[in-house]
PDB file of C-alpha atoms and ligand atoms in Angstrom:
ATOM      1  CA  MET A   1      14.708   8.312  -6.270  1.00 79.00           C
ATOM      2  CA  ASP A   2      15.744   5.444  -4.046  1.00 88.00           C
ATOM      3  CA  ASN A   3      12.754   4.985  -1.786  1.00 94.00           C
ATOM      4  CA  ILE A   4      11.031   1.642  -1.245  1.00 95.00           C
ATOM      5  CA  ILE A   5       7.314   1.583  -2.019  1.00 98.00           C
ATOM      6  CA  LEU A   6       5.007  -1.197  -0.875  1.00 98.00           C
ATOM      7  CA  ILE A   7       1.852  -1.832  -2.891  1.00 98.00           C
ATOM      8  CA  GLY A   8      -0.773  -4.555  -2.640  1.00 98.00           C
ATOM      9  CA  PHE A   9      -4.278  -5.392  -1.584  1.00 98.00           C
ATOM     10  CA  MET A  10      -5.818  -4.260   1.716  1.00 97.00           C
ATOM     11  CA  GLY A  11      -4.626  -6.669   4.391  1.00 96.00           C
ATOM     12  CA  ALA A  12      -1.436  -7.621   2.542  1.00 96.00           C
ATOM     13  CA  GLY A  13       0.616  -6.192   5.419  1.00 96.00           C
ATOM     14  CA  LYS A  14       2.002  -3.072   3.721  1.00 97.00           C
ATOM     15  CA  SER A  15       1.949  -0.873   6.832  1.00 97.00           C
ATOM     16  CA  THR A  16       3.115  -3.486   9.344  1.00 96.00           C
ATOM     17  CA  ILE A  17       5.941  -4.682   7.126  1.00 96.00           C
ATOM     18  CA  GLY A  18       6.814  -1.141   6.031  1.00 96.00           C
ATOM     19  CA  ARG A  19       7.195   0.013   9.624  1.00 96.00           C
ATOM     20  CA  LYS A  20       9.543  -2.867  10.464  1.00 94.00           C
ATOM     21  CA  LEU A  21      11.543  -2.404   7.310  1.00 93.00           C
ATOM     22  CA  ALA A  22      11.966   1.318   7.898  1.00 93.00           C
ATOM     23  CA  ARG A  23      13.036   0.778  11.508  1.00 89.00           C
ATOM     24  CA  ASP A  24      15.610  -1.882  10.577  1.00 80.00           C
ATOM     25  CA  GLY A  25      16.997   0.109   7.660  1.00 76.00           C
ATOM     26  CA  ARG A  26      16.743   3.511   9.370  1.00 83.00           C
ATOM     27  CA  PHE A  27      14.393   4.888   6.747  1.00 91.00           C
ATOM     28  CA  VAL A  28      11.543   7.260   7.430  1.00 96.00           C
ATOM     29  CA  PHE A  29       8.233   5.393   7.272  1.00 97.00           C
ATOM     30  CA  VAL A  30       5.288   6.997   5.474  1.00 98.00           C
ATOM     31  CA  ASP A  31       1.813   5.541   5.094  1.00 98.00           C
ATOM     32  CA  THR A  32      -0.212   7.501   2.519  1.00 98.00           C
ATOM     33  CA  ASP A  33      -3.493   6.718   4.325  1.00 98.00           C
ATOM     34  CA  ASP A  34      -2.114   8.090   7.614  1.00 98.00           C
ATOM     35  CA  LYS A  35      -0.692  11.137   5.842  1.00 98.00           C
ATOM     36  CA  ILE A  36      -4.088  11.894   4.300  1.00 98.00           C
ATOM     37  CA  GLU A  37      -5.937  11.378   7.591  1.00 98.00           C
ATOM     38  CA  GLU A  38      -3.505  13.638   9.446  1.00 98.00           C
ATOM     39  CA  GLU A  39      -3.649  16.377   6.845  1.00 98.00           C
ATOM     40  CA  GLN A  40      -7.415  16.266   6.454  1.00 97.00           C
ATOM     41  CA  GLN A  41      -8.023  15.675  10.174  1.00 97.00           C
ATOM     42  CA  GLU A  42     -10.588  13.114   9.078  1.00 97.00           C
ATOM     43  CA  LYS A  43     -10.809   9.315   8.881  1.00 97.00           C
ATOM     44  CA  ILE A  44     -10.680   7.839   5.382  1.00 97.00           C
ATOM     45  CA  SER A  45     -14.052   6.160   5.869  1.00 97.00           C
ATOM     46  CA  HIS A  46     -15.518   9.585   6.658  1.00 97.00           C
ATOM     47  CA  ILE A  47     -13.874  11.181   3.607  1.00 98.00           C
ATOM     48  CA  PHE A  48     -15.467   8.455   1.442  1.00 97.00           C
ATOM     49  CA  GLU A  49     -18.868   9.063   3.035  1.00 96.00           C
ATOM     50  CA  THR A  50     -18.914  12.837   2.899  1.00 97.00           C
ATOM     51  CA  LYS A  51     -16.824  13.740  -0.152  1.00 97.00           C
ATOM     52  CA  GLY A  52     -16.784  10.539  -2.190  1.00 98.00           C
ATOM     53  CA  GLU A  53     -14.119   8.179  -3.493  1.00 97.00           C
ATOM     54  CA  ALA A  54     -12.963  10.440  -6.363  1.00 97.00           C
ATOM     55  CA  TYR A  55     -12.063  13.152  -3.854  1.00 98.00           C
ATOM     56  CA  PHE A  56     -10.063  10.638  -1.800  1.00 98.00           C
ATOM     57  CA  ARG A  57      -8.253   9.450  -4.951  1.00 98.00           C
ATOM     58  CA  ASP A  58      -7.209  13.038  -5.695  1.00 98.00           C
ATOM     59  CA  LEU A  59      -5.799  13.283  -2.168  1.00 98.00           C
ATOM     60  CA  GLU A  60      -3.753  10.137  -2.840  1.00 98.00           C
ATOM     61  CA  THR A  61      -2.258  11.680  -5.981  1.00 98.00           C
ATOM     62  CA  GLN A  62      -1.445  14.864  -4.095  1.00 98.00           C
ATOM     63  CA  ALA A  63       0.200  12.841  -1.297  1.00 98.00           C
ATOM     64  CA  LEU A  64       2.536  11.189  -3.840  1.00 98.00           C
ATOM     65  CA  LYS A  65       3.422  14.550  -5.376  1.00 98.00           C
ATOM     66  CA  ASP A  66       4.286  15.892  -1.911  1.00 98.00           C
ATOM     67  CA  LEU A  67       6.522  12.902  -1.238  1.00 98.00           C
ATOM     68  CA  LEU A  68       8.476  13.547  -4.435  1.00 97.00           C
ATOM     69  CA  SER A  69       9.879  16.705  -2.881  1.00 96.00           C
ATOM     70  CA  CYS A  70      10.944  14.890   0.279  1.00 94.00           C
ATOM     71  CA  LYS A  71      14.704  14.540   0.642  1.00 90.00           C
ATOM     72  CA  MET A  72      14.786  11.753   3.243  1.00 93.00           C
ATOM     73  CA  ARG A  73      14.984   8.116   2.233  1.00 93.00           C
ATOM     74  CA  MET A  74      11.586   6.551   2.853  1.00 96.00           C
ATOM     75  CA  VAL A  75       9.680   3.301   3.001  1.00 96.00           C
ATOM     76  CA  ILE A  76       6.240   4.225   1.692  1.00 98.00           C
ATOM     77  CA  ALA A  77       3.148   2.053   2.183  1.00 98.00           C
ATOM     78  CA  VAL A  78       0.330   3.106  -0.132  1.00 98.00           C
ATOM     79  CA  GLY A  79      -3.407   2.404  -0.035  1.00 98.00           C
ATOM     80  CA  GLY A  80      -4.546  -0.696  -1.924  1.00 98.00           C
ATOM     81  CA  GLY A  81      -6.387   1.295  -4.586  1.00 98.00           C
ATOM     82  CA  LEU A  82      -3.728   3.913  -5.209  1.00 98.00           C
ATOM     83  CA  PRO A  83      -1.913   2.181  -8.101  1.00 98.00           C
ATOM     84  CA  MET A  84      -5.144   2.004 -10.112  1.00 98.00           C
ATOM     85  CA  ARG A  85      -4.654   5.558 -11.383  1.00 98.00           C
ATOM     86  CA  GLU A  86      -2.165   5.810 -14.208  1.00 98.00           C
ATOM     87  CA  GLU A  87      -0.723   9.091 -12.973  1.00 98.00           C
ATOM     88  CA  ASN A  88      -0.083   7.466  -9.593  1.00 98.00           C
ATOM     89  CA  ARG A  89       1.780   4.579 -11.210  1.00 98.00           C
ATOM     90  CA  ARG A  90       4.066   7.063 -12.917  1.00 98.00           C
ATOM     91  CA  LEU A  91       4.657   8.887  -9.625  1.00 98.00           C
ATOM     92  CA  LEU A  92       5.360   5.611  -7.804  1.00 98.00           C
ATOM     93  CA  LYS A  93       8.012   4.667 -10.332  1.00 97.00           C
ATOM     94  CA  GLU A  94       9.606   8.086  -9.949  1.00 97.00           C
ATOM     95  CA  LEU A  95       9.661   7.670  -6.176  1.00 98.00           C
ATOM     96  CA  GLY A  96      11.671   4.457  -6.161  1.00 96.00           C
ATOM     97  CA  THR A  97      11.552   0.662  -6.174  1.00 95.00           C
ATOM     98  CA  VAL A  98       8.026  -0.694  -6.080  1.00 97.00           C
ATOM     99  CA  ILE A  99       7.412  -3.989  -4.277  1.00 97.00           C
ATOM    100  CA  TYR A 100       4.128  -5.862  -4.588  1.00 98.00           C
ATOM    101  CA  LEU A 101       3.173  -7.688  -1.394  1.00 98.00           C
ATOM    102  CA  LYS A 102       1.084 -10.549  -2.680  1.00 98.00           C
ATOM    103  CA  ALA A 103      -1.433 -12.486  -0.595  1.00 97.00           C
ATOM    104  CA  GLU A 104      -3.897 -15.216  -1.587  1.00 97.00           C
ATOM    105  CA  ILE A 105      -7.640 -14.588  -1.369  1.00 97.00           C
ATOM    106  CA  ASP A 106      -8.032 -17.008   1.587  1.00 97.00           C
ATOM    107  CA  THR A 107      -5.321 -15.169   3.505  1.00 97.00           C
ATOM    108  CA  LEU A 108      -6.948 -11.810   2.798  1.00 97.00           C
ATOM    109  CA  VAL A 109     -10.384 -13.067   3.829  1.00 97.00           C
ATOM    110  CA  SER A 110      -9.034 -14.288   7.140  1.00 95.00           C
ATOM    111  CA  ARG A 111      -7.023 -11.101   7.767  1.00 94.00           C
ATOM    112  CA  LEU A 112      -9.876  -8.763   6.818  1.00 96.00           C
ATOM    113  CA  THR A 113     -12.773 -10.542   8.510  1.00 96.00           C
ATOM    114  CA  GLY A 114     -14.286  -8.207  11.096  1.00 93.00           C
ATOM    115  CA  ASP A 115     -12.622  -5.107   9.658  1.00 91.00           C
ATOM    116  CA  THR A 116     -15.011  -2.175   9.650  1.00 90.00           C
ATOM    117  CA  SER A 117     -12.593   0.604   8.722  1.00 92.00           C
ATOM    118  CA  ARG A 118     -12.332   0.027   4.983  1.00 95.00           C
ATOM    119  CA  PRO A 119     -15.154   1.509   2.874  1.00 96.00           C
ATOM    120  CA  LYS A 120     -14.345  -0.643  -0.176  1.00 96.00           C
ATOM    121  CA  LEU A 121     -15.166  -3.792   1.805  1.00 95.00           C
ATOM    122  CA  ARG A 122     -18.475  -2.711   3.310  1.00 93.00           C
ATOM    123  CA  GLY A 123     -21.738  -4.585   2.682  1.00 87.00           C
ATOM    124  CA  GLY A 124     -22.276  -7.982   1.059  1.00 89.00           C
ATOM    125  CA  SER A 125     -19.910 -10.920   1.025  1.00 95.00           C
ATOM    126  CA  LEU A 126     -16.337 -10.084   2.021  1.00 96.00           C
ATOM    127  CA  ARG A 127     -14.906 -12.872  -0.148  1.00 97.00           C
ATOM    128  CA  GLU A 128     -16.839 -11.710  -3.218  1.00 97.00           C
ATOM    129  CA  LYS A 129     -15.737  -8.130  -2.685  1.00 97.00           C
ATOM    130  CA  ILE A 130     -12.101  -9.165  -2.378  1.00 98.00           C
ATOM    131  CA  GLU A 131     -12.313 -11.442  -5.423  1.00 97.00           C
ATOM    132  CA  THR A 132     -13.917  -8.761  -7.597  1.00 97.00           C
ATOM    133  CA  LEU A 133     -11.448  -6.055  -6.604  1.00 97.00           C
ATOM    134  CA  MET A 134      -8.507  -8.425  -6.962  1.00 98.00           C
ATOM    135  CA  GLN A 135      -9.611  -9.306 -10.502  1.00 98.00           C
ATOM    136  CA  GLN A 136      -9.564  -5.609 -11.367  1.00 97.00           C
ATOM    137  CA  ARG A 137      -6.301  -4.916  -9.612  1.00 98.00           C
ATOM    138  CA  GLU A 138      -3.859  -7.778  -9.707  1.00 97.00           C
ATOM    139  CA  ALA A 139      -2.579  -7.235 -13.260  1.00 98.00           C
ATOM    140  CA  ILE A 140      -1.975  -3.584 -12.406  1.00 98.00           C
ATOM    141  CA  TYR A 141      -0.110  -4.453  -9.205  1.00 98.00           C
ATOM    142  CA  LEU A 142       2.105  -6.794 -11.207  1.00 98.00           C
ATOM    143  CA  GLU A 143       2.647  -4.278 -13.980  1.00 97.00           C
ATOM    144  CA  THR A 144       3.587  -1.528 -11.511  1.00 98.00           C
ATOM    145  CA  ALA A 145       5.925  -3.551  -9.336  1.00 97.00           C
ATOM    146  CA  ASP A 146       9.633  -4.089  -9.856  1.00 95.00           C
ATOM    147  CA  GLU A 147       9.469  -7.080  -7.506  1.00 94.00           C
ATOM    148  CA  GLU A 148       6.855  -9.376  -6.010  1.00 95.00           C
ATOM    149  CA  ILE A 149       6.982 -10.874  -2.514  1.00 95.00           C
ATOM    150  CA  PHE A 150       4.660 -13.635  -1.295  1.00 95.00           C
ATOM    151  CA  THR A 151       3.313 -12.948   2.174  1.00 95.00           C
ATOM    152  CA  ASP A 152       1.104 -15.963   2.869  1.00 95.00           C
ATOM    153  CA  GLU A 153       1.938 -17.859   6.052  1.00 91.00           C
ATOM    154  CA  LYS A 154       4.894 -15.602   6.783  1.00 91.00           C
ATOM    155  CA  GLU A 155       5.302 -13.371   9.812  1.00 93.00           C
ATOM    156  CA  PRO A 156       5.823  -9.649   9.065  1.00 93.00           C
ATOM    157  CA  GLU A 157       9.316  -9.878  10.645  1.00 92.00           C
ATOM    158  CA  LYS A 158      10.312 -12.559   8.147  1.00 93.00           C
ATOM    159  CA  ILE A 159       8.972 -10.623   5.160  1.00 94.00           C
ATOM    160  CA  ALA A 160      10.731  -7.432   6.241  1.00 93.00           C
ATOM    161  CA  LYS A 161      13.958  -9.443   6.602  1.00 92.00           C
ATOM    162  CA  GLU A 162      13.476 -10.967   3.133  1.00 92.00           C
ATOM    163  CA  ILE A 163      13.013  -7.520   1.574  1.00 91.00           C
ATOM    164  CA  LYS A 164      16.017  -6.174   3.437  1.00 89.00           C
ATOM    165  CA  GLU A 165      18.233  -9.044   2.278  1.00 89.00           C
ATOM    166  CA  ARG A 166      17.089  -8.658  -1.321  1.00 88.00           C
ATOM    167  CA  PHE A 167      17.187  -4.886  -1.599  1.00 82.00           C
ATOM    168  CA  PHE A 168      19.735  -3.585   0.828  1.00 76.00           C
ATOM    169  CA  PRO A 169      21.988  -6.460   1.905  1.00 77.00           C
ATOM    170  CA  ASP A 170      24.664  -4.041   3.138  1.00 72.00           C
ATOM    171  CA  LEU A 171      22.545  -2.550   5.933  1.00 66.00           C
TER     172      LEU A 171
HETATM  173  C1  S3P B 201      -8.350   1.180  -0.217  1.00 74.57           C
HETATM  174  C2  S3P B 201      -7.396   0.736   0.658  1.00 74.57           C
HETATM  175  C3  S3P B 201      -7.140   1.365   1.964  1.00 74.57           C
HETATM  176  C4  S3P B 201      -7.512   2.844   1.920  1.00 74.57           C
HETATM  177  C5  S3P B 201      -8.914   3.009   1.419  1.00 74.57           C
HETATM  178  C6  S3P B 201      -9.133   2.411   0.040  1.00 74.57           C
HETATM  179  C7  S3P B 201      -8.557   0.450  -1.487  1.00 74.57           C
HETATM  180  O1  S3P B 201      -5.771   1.242   2.316  1.00 74.57           O
HETATM  181  O2  S3P B 201      -6.638   3.551   1.098  1.00 74.57           O
HETATM  182  O3  S3P B 201      -9.778   2.410   2.361  1.00 74.57           O
HETATM  183  O4  S3P B 201      -9.233   0.970  -2.385  1.00 74.57           O
HETATM  184  O5  S3P B 201      -8.005  -0.678  -1.606  1.00 74.57           O
HETATM  185  P1  S3P B 201      -5.067  -0.161   2.787  1.00 74.57           P
HETATM  186  O6  S3P B 201      -4.710  -0.907   1.543  1.00 74.57           O
HETATM  187  O7  S3P B 201      -3.873   0.304   3.533  1.00 74.57           O
HETATM  188  O8  S3P B 201      -6.054  -0.861   3.630  1.00 74.57           O
END
C-alpha cells in the first residue's frame, strides 16, 4: 500500500509532523493512539493503569490490522512502542513507506520535560528512562524504516516539507 507511516520515539514529532504532511498532501491523517482512545473511550494512561501494557499493545496491533482495510491514502503516526512487536513491523511494511523521525536524547528530554500523559516515562529520572528505552528501540526503528529523517533543531513545518519533497515531489 502507498501510505506514509511515521515511527520514532515519544516526542519525536510524529503527530505534529504527520498532521501537517497529511494536510499539505491531502492525505487522511491517522494517529494510532488517538484511534485507540476514541474506540476504547479511554485515555491511554488509564488503559495502562487498569488493563496493563500488554492489553494496550494488542490494541495497537488491532489498530494496524483495521488500517490495512482502509482504502484512503493515509499518513499514519504510530505510538513510540508500536514497532517493538514483530507482527506490527510486518503490518507497517504492508501499509506503506515507513519513515523514522529521529531525535537526539537532549532534544527528547527538553520536549518531554513536564509531560504527564505518557505512562512509559513516569517515575524516576526522565533522561534515564529515555536513554534506556532508546537503547532497546533504536536498532528496531532503524531496521523497520525505509528512510530516516533528523528532526533536531528543525520546525515541524520544515520537516513536513522535507518529507514531501523527498517522497511526493509532484504534489
Ligand atoms: C508509548 C508511546 C506513546 C503511547 C504510549 C506508549 C511508548 O505514543 O503509544 O504512551 O511505548 O513509546 P507517542 O510516541 O505518540 O507518545
